[in-house]
PDB file of C-alpha atoms and ligand atoms in Angstrom:
ATOM      1  CA  MET A  13     205.250 210.918 203.623  1.00  0.00           C
ATOM      2  CA  GLY A  14     207.939 210.662 206.273  1.00  0.00           C
ATOM      3  CA  ILE A  15     211.469 209.421 205.859  1.00  0.00           C
ATOM      4  CA  PRO A  16     211.776 205.755 206.932  1.00  0.00           C
ATOM      5  CA  SER A  17     213.904 205.211 210.003  1.00  0.00           C
ATOM      6  CA  LEU A  18     217.243 203.437 209.721  1.00  0.00           C
ATOM      7  CA  CYS A  19     217.978 200.059 211.286  1.00  0.00           C
ATOM      8  CA  MET A  20     221.116 200.249 213.363  1.00  0.00           C
ATOM      9  CA  ALA A  21     223.508 197.369 214.046  1.00  0.00           C
ATOM     10  CA  PRO A  22     223.053 194.927 215.752  1.00  0.00           C
ATOM     11  CA  HIS A  23     219.460 195.033 214.413  1.00  0.00           C
ATOM     12  CA  PRO A  24     218.597 191.549 213.032  1.00  0.00           C
ATOM     13  CA  ALA A  25     217.155 193.014 209.796  1.00  0.00           C
ATOM     14  CA  LEU A  26     220.744 193.796 208.795  1.00  0.00           C
ATOM     15  CA  ARG A  27     221.676 190.102 208.941  1.00  0.00           C
ATOM     16  CA  VAL A  28     218.992 188.736 206.627  1.00  0.00           C
ATOM     17  CA  VAL A  29     219.710 187.593 203.061  1.00  0.00           C
ATOM     18  CA  ALA A  30     217.346 189.743 201.008  1.00  0.00           C
ATOM     19  CA  ARG A  31     214.832 188.193 198.634  1.00  0.00           C
ATOM     20  CA  PRO A  32     214.981 188.854 194.892  1.00  0.00           C
ATOM     21  CA  VAL A  33     212.319 191.005 193.267  1.00  0.00           C
ATOM     22  CA  ASP A  34     210.103 189.114 190.837  1.00  0.00           C
ATOM     23  CA  ALA A  35     207.326 191.648 190.219  1.00  0.00           C
ATOM     24  CA  PHE A  36     208.538 195.021 188.971  1.00  0.00           C
ATOM     25  CA  ALA A  37     205.495 196.888 190.233  1.00  0.00           C
ATOM     26  CA  ASP A  38     204.792 200.137 192.065  1.00  0.00           C
ATOM     27  CA  GLU A  39     205.940 198.647 195.348  1.00  0.00           C
ATOM     28  CA  VAL A  40     209.548 198.388 194.122  1.00  0.00           C
ATOM     29  CA  ARG A  41     209.443 201.960 192.818  1.00  0.00           C
ATOM     30  CA  ARG A  42     208.161 203.147 196.201  1.00  0.00           C
ATOM     31  CA  LEU A  43     210.924 201.250 197.946  1.00  0.00           C
ATOM     32  CA  ALA A  44     213.549 202.827 195.652  1.00  0.00           C
ATOM     33  CA  ARG A  45     212.100 206.284 196.349  1.00  0.00           C
ATOM     34  CA  ASP A  46     212.208 205.627 200.110  1.00  0.00           C
ATOM     35  CA  LEU A  47     215.835 204.512 199.825  1.00  0.00           C
ATOM     36  CA  ILE A  48     216.816 207.586 197.812  1.00  0.00           C
ATOM     37  CA  GLU A  49     215.099 209.998 200.221  1.00  0.00           C
ATOM     38  CA  THR A  50     216.564 208.270 203.273  1.00  0.00           C
ATOM     39  CA  MET A  51     220.060 208.235 201.735  1.00  0.00           C
ATOM     40  CA  HIS A  52     219.884 211.979 201.039  1.00  0.00           C
ATOM     41  CA  ALA A  53     218.396 212.755 204.462  1.00  0.00           C
ATOM     42  CA  HIS A  54     221.451 211.148 206.075  1.00  0.00           C
ATOM     43  CA  GLU A  55     223.934 212.448 203.478  1.00  0.00           C
ATOM     44  CA  GLY A  56     224.908 208.903 202.522  1.00  0.00           C
ATOM     45  CA  ILE A  57     226.464 207.679 199.295  1.00  0.00           C
ATOM     46  CA  GLY A  58     224.553 204.407 199.270  1.00  0.00           C
ATOM     47  CA  LEU A  59     221.718 202.604 201.034  1.00  0.00           C
ATOM     48  CA  ALA A  60     220.316 199.086 200.832  1.00  0.00           C
ATOM     49  CA  ALA A  61     216.759 197.911 201.554  1.00  0.00           C
ATOM     50  CA  PRO A  62     217.641 195.918 204.723  1.00  0.00           C
ATOM     51  CA  GLN A  63     218.806 199.203 206.279  1.00  0.00           C
ATOM     52  CA  ILE A  64     215.196 200.376 206.301  1.00  0.00           C
ATOM     53  CA  GLY A  65     213.941 196.976 207.397  1.00  0.00           C
ATOM     54  CA  ARG A  66     213.008 195.570 203.982  1.00  0.00           C
ATOM     55  CA  ASP A  67     214.369 192.162 202.954  1.00  0.00           C
ATOM     56  CA  THR A  68     214.290 192.944 199.246  1.00  0.00           C
ATOM     57  CA  GLN A  69     217.207 192.969 196.817  1.00  0.00           C
ATOM     58  CA  VAL A  70     217.286 196.669 196.050  1.00  0.00           C
ATOM     59  CA  PHE A  71     219.963 199.242 196.764  1.00  0.00           C
ATOM     60  CA  VAL A  72     220.768 202.780 195.727  1.00  0.00           C
ATOM     61  CA  ALA A  73     224.216 204.290 195.195  1.00  0.00           C
ATOM     62  CA  ASN A  74     225.274 207.868 194.635  1.00  0.00           C
ATOM     63  CA  PRO A  75     228.965 208.575 195.313  1.00  0.00           C
ATOM     64  CA  SER A  76     228.602 212.169 194.025  1.00  0.00           C
ATOM     65  CA  GLN A  77     225.716 212.876 196.471  1.00  0.00           C
ATOM     66  CA  ARG A  78     224.218 214.914 193.624  1.00  0.00           C
ATOM     67  CA  ARG A  79     220.396 214.909 193.363  1.00  0.00           C
ATOM     68  CA  GLY A  80     219.410 213.041 190.242  1.00  0.00           C
ATOM     69  CA  GLY A  81     222.667 211.062 190.163  1.00  0.00           C
ATOM     70  CA  GLU A  82     221.198 208.112 192.075  1.00  0.00           C
ATOM     71  CA  LEU A  83     221.723 204.645 190.717  1.00  0.00           C
ATOM     72  CA  VAL A  84     219.012 202.095 191.580  1.00  0.00           C
ATOM     73  CA  VAL A  85     219.977 198.430 191.365  1.00  0.00           C
ATOM     74  CA  VAL A  86     217.600 195.466 191.707  1.00  0.00           C
ATOM     75  CA  ASN A  87     218.669 191.792 192.080  1.00  0.00           C
ATOM     76  CA  PRO A  88     222.388 192.503 191.713  1.00  0.00           C
ATOM     77  CA  VAL A  89     225.081 189.928 191.019  1.00  0.00           C
ATOM     78  CA  LEU A  90     228.774 190.817 191.273  1.00  0.00           C
ATOM     79  CA  ARG A  91     230.851 189.284 188.504  1.00  0.00           C
ATOM     80  CA  GLY A  92     234.281 190.344 187.270  1.00  0.00           C
ATOM     81  CA  ALA A  93     236.190 191.553 190.314  1.00  0.00           C
ATOM     82  CA  ARG A  94     239.645 192.887 189.456  1.00  0.00           C
ATOM     83  CA  GLY A  95     242.513 194.420 191.369  1.00  0.00           C
ATOM     84  CA  ARG A  96     242.680 195.453 194.986  1.00  0.00           C
ATOM     85  CA  ALA A  97     241.498 198.534 196.812  1.00  0.00           C
ATOM     86  CA  SER A  98     241.662 199.476 200.450  1.00  0.00           C
ATOM     87  CA  VAL A  99     239.402 202.334 201.447  1.00  0.00           C
ATOM     88  CA  VAL A 100     238.206 203.597 204.830  1.00  0.00           C
ATOM     89  CA  GLU A 101     234.492 202.807 205.019  1.00  0.00           C
ATOM     90  CA  GLY A 102     231.635 203.701 207.282  1.00  0.00           C
ATOM     91  CA  CYS A 103     227.944 202.830 207.203  1.00  0.00           C
ATOM     92  CA  LEU A 104     224.763 204.677 208.169  1.00  0.00           C
ATOM     93  CA  SER A 105     223.708 201.545 210.095  1.00  0.00           C
ATOM     94  CA  VAL A 106     227.016 201.307 211.974  1.00  0.00           C
ATOM     95  CA  PRO A 107     227.356 204.730 213.618  1.00  0.00           C
ATOM     96  CA  ASN A 108     230.725 206.086 214.722  1.00  0.00           C
ATOM     97  CA  VAL A 109     232.726 203.200 213.306  1.00  0.00           C
ATOM     98  CA  TRP A 110     235.161 203.483 210.407  1.00  0.00           C
ATOM     99  CA  GLY A 111     237.640 200.995 209.115  1.00  0.00           C
ATOM    100  CA  ARG A 112     239.864 200.204 206.179  1.00  0.00           C
ATOM    101  CA  VAL A 113     238.300 197.415 204.120  1.00  0.00           C
ATOM    102  CA  ARG A 114     239.950 195.346 201.399  1.00  0.00           C
ATOM    103  CA  ARG A 115     237.844 195.164 198.278  1.00  0.00           C
ATOM    104  CA  ALA A 116     238.227 194.630 194.564  1.00  0.00           C
ATOM    105  CA  ALA A 117     239.372 197.788 192.756  1.00  0.00           C
ATOM    106  CA  ALA A 118     236.982 197.232 189.848  1.00  0.00           C
ATOM    107  CA  VAL A 119     233.791 195.215 189.501  1.00  0.00           C
ATOM    108  CA  ARG A 120     231.169 194.330 186.973  1.00  0.00           C
ATOM    109  CA  LEU A 121     227.715 194.346 188.488  1.00  0.00           C
ATOM    110  CA  GLU A 122     224.748 192.834 186.701  1.00  0.00           C
ATOM    111  CA  GLY A 123     221.178 193.318 187.801  1.00  0.00           C
ATOM    112  CA  ARG A 124     217.905 194.924 186.822  1.00  0.00           C
ATOM    113  CA  ASP A 125     216.616 198.447 186.768  1.00  0.00           C
ATOM    114  CA  LEU A 126     213.244 199.502 188.184  1.00  0.00           C
ATOM    115  CA  ALA A 127     211.495 198.499 184.970  1.00  0.00           C
ATOM    116  CA  GLY A 128     213.021 195.009 185.158  1.00  0.00           C
ATOM    117  CA  LYS A 129     215.399 195.656 182.267  1.00  0.00           C
ATOM    118  CA  PRO A 130     218.927 194.180 182.467  1.00  0.00           C
ATOM    119  CA  LEU A 131     221.453 196.560 183.946  1.00  0.00           C
ATOM    120  CA  VAL A 132     225.237 196.191 183.663  1.00  0.00           C
ATOM    121  CA  ILE A 133     227.611 198.523 185.508  1.00  0.00           C
ATOM    122  CA  GLU A 134     231.366 198.470 185.037  1.00  0.00           C
ATOM    123  CA  ALA A 135     232.750 200.396 187.980  1.00  0.00           C
ATOM    124  CA  GLU A 136     236.041 201.377 189.518  1.00  0.00           C
ATOM    125  CA  GLY A 137     237.127 203.860 192.180  1.00  0.00           C
ATOM    126  CA  LEU A 138     234.617 204.923 194.819  1.00  0.00           C
ATOM    127  CA  LEU A 139     231.615 203.601 192.878  1.00  0.00           C
ATOM    128  CA  ALA A 140     233.151 200.098 192.829  1.00  0.00           C
ATOM    129  CA  VAL A 141     233.582 200.249 196.608  1.00  0.00           C
ATOM    130  CA  VAL A 142     230.023 201.479 197.175  1.00  0.00           C
ATOM    131  CA  LEU A 143     228.589 198.743 194.923  1.00  0.00           C
ATOM    132  CA  GLN A 144     230.459 196.054 196.871  1.00  0.00           C
ATOM    133  CA  HIS A 145     229.418 197.552 200.232  1.00  0.00           C
ATOM    134  CA  GLU A 146     225.730 197.740 199.233  1.00  0.00           C
ATOM    135  CA  PHE A 147     225.805 194.289 197.630  1.00  0.00           C
ATOM    136  CA  ASP A 148     227.083 192.955 200.956  1.00  0.00           C
ATOM    137  CA  HIS A 149     224.062 194.473 202.737  1.00  0.00           C
ATOM    138  CA  LEU A 150     221.750 192.360 200.561  1.00  0.00           C
ATOM    139  CA  GLN A 151     223.664 189.255 201.715  1.00  0.00           C
ATOM    140  CA  GLY A 152     223.302 190.229 205.377  1.00  0.00           C
ATOM    141  CA  ARG A 153     226.925 191.345 205.606  1.00  0.00           C
ATOM    142  CA  LEU A 154     228.312 194.551 207.106  1.00  0.00           C
ATOM    143  CA  PHE A 155     231.658 196.182 206.348  1.00  0.00           C
ATOM    144  CA  ILE A 156     232.813 195.451 209.904  1.00  0.00           C
ATOM    145  CA  ASP A 157     232.689 191.721 209.025  1.00  0.00           C
ATOM    146  CA  ARG A 158     235.613 192.389 206.688  1.00  0.00           C
ATOM    147  CA  LEU A 159     237.805 194.145 209.250  1.00  0.00           C
ATOM    148  CA  PRO A 160     240.690 192.415 211.067  1.00  0.00           C
ATOM    149  CA  TRP A 161     239.279 190.469 214.031  1.00  0.00           C
ATOM    150  CA  PHE A 162     240.376 192.903 216.709  1.00  0.00           C
ATOM    151  CA  GLN A 163     238.842 195.908 214.966  1.00  0.00           C
ATOM    152  CA  ARG A 164     235.675 193.920 214.358  1.00  0.00           C
ATOM    153  CA  TRP A 165     235.502 192.820 217.976  1.00  0.00           C
ATOM    154  CA  ARG A 166     235.993 196.412 219.181  1.00  0.00           C
ATOM    155  CA  ALA A 167     233.320 197.721 216.782  1.00  0.00           C
ATOM    156  CA  GLU A 168     230.785 195.072 217.836  1.00  0.00           C
ATOM    157  CA  ALA A 169     231.396 195.777 221.519  1.00  0.00           C
ATOM    158  CA  ARG A 170     230.801 199.483 220.904  1.00  0.00           C
ATOM    159  CA  LEU A 171     227.584 198.773 218.973  1.00  0.00           C
ATOM    160  CA  ARG A 172     226.229 196.507 221.722  1.00  0.00           C
ATOM    161  CA  LEU A 173     226.895 199.214 224.288  1.00  0.00           C
ATOM    162  CA  ALA A 174     225.185 201.836 222.140  1.00  0.00           C
ATOM    163  CA  ALA A 175     222.142 199.550 221.714  1.00  0.00           C
ATOM    164  CA  CYS A 176     221.767 199.347 225.522  1.00  0.00           C
ATOM    165  CA  ALA A 177     222.088 203.078 226.110  1.00  0.00           C
TER     166      ALA A 177
HETATM  167 NI1  LIG B 213     226.231 200.392 204.750  1.00  0.00          NI
END
């Protein structure tokens, strides 16, 4: 089985609001496995289903990049957001662009695991940032949307040029 290819901005799949999972069957497990393998293949610390062209509310996160440390989240909802953080972010779907994004410093994320059981994650530090970044992907949002307008404009211009090359 090959590694799925990544959708690169401005690919329209990255702008779709993903659909919640209602059947926790093999298909969701396969999707999670594809996300984990693709994330490792590109040395990422997170990856969301729209990035491999799937409009399903599933993402994986693994700030340590350690095999076996992957967190799989289905149908996530972000609740208690506390404090402020400002971290330089990048994205596998937005090549060669980095920018400092304002986020909450700590979040509580509620969702499901692959078996459909409730999952609650209290996160701070890098994990909190990754969870917010991946959650955004499931809403059709990219980190560049959260940059000051001039940085966003410059990033989008660069992406359009790259898409034509
Ligand atoms: Ni991303």
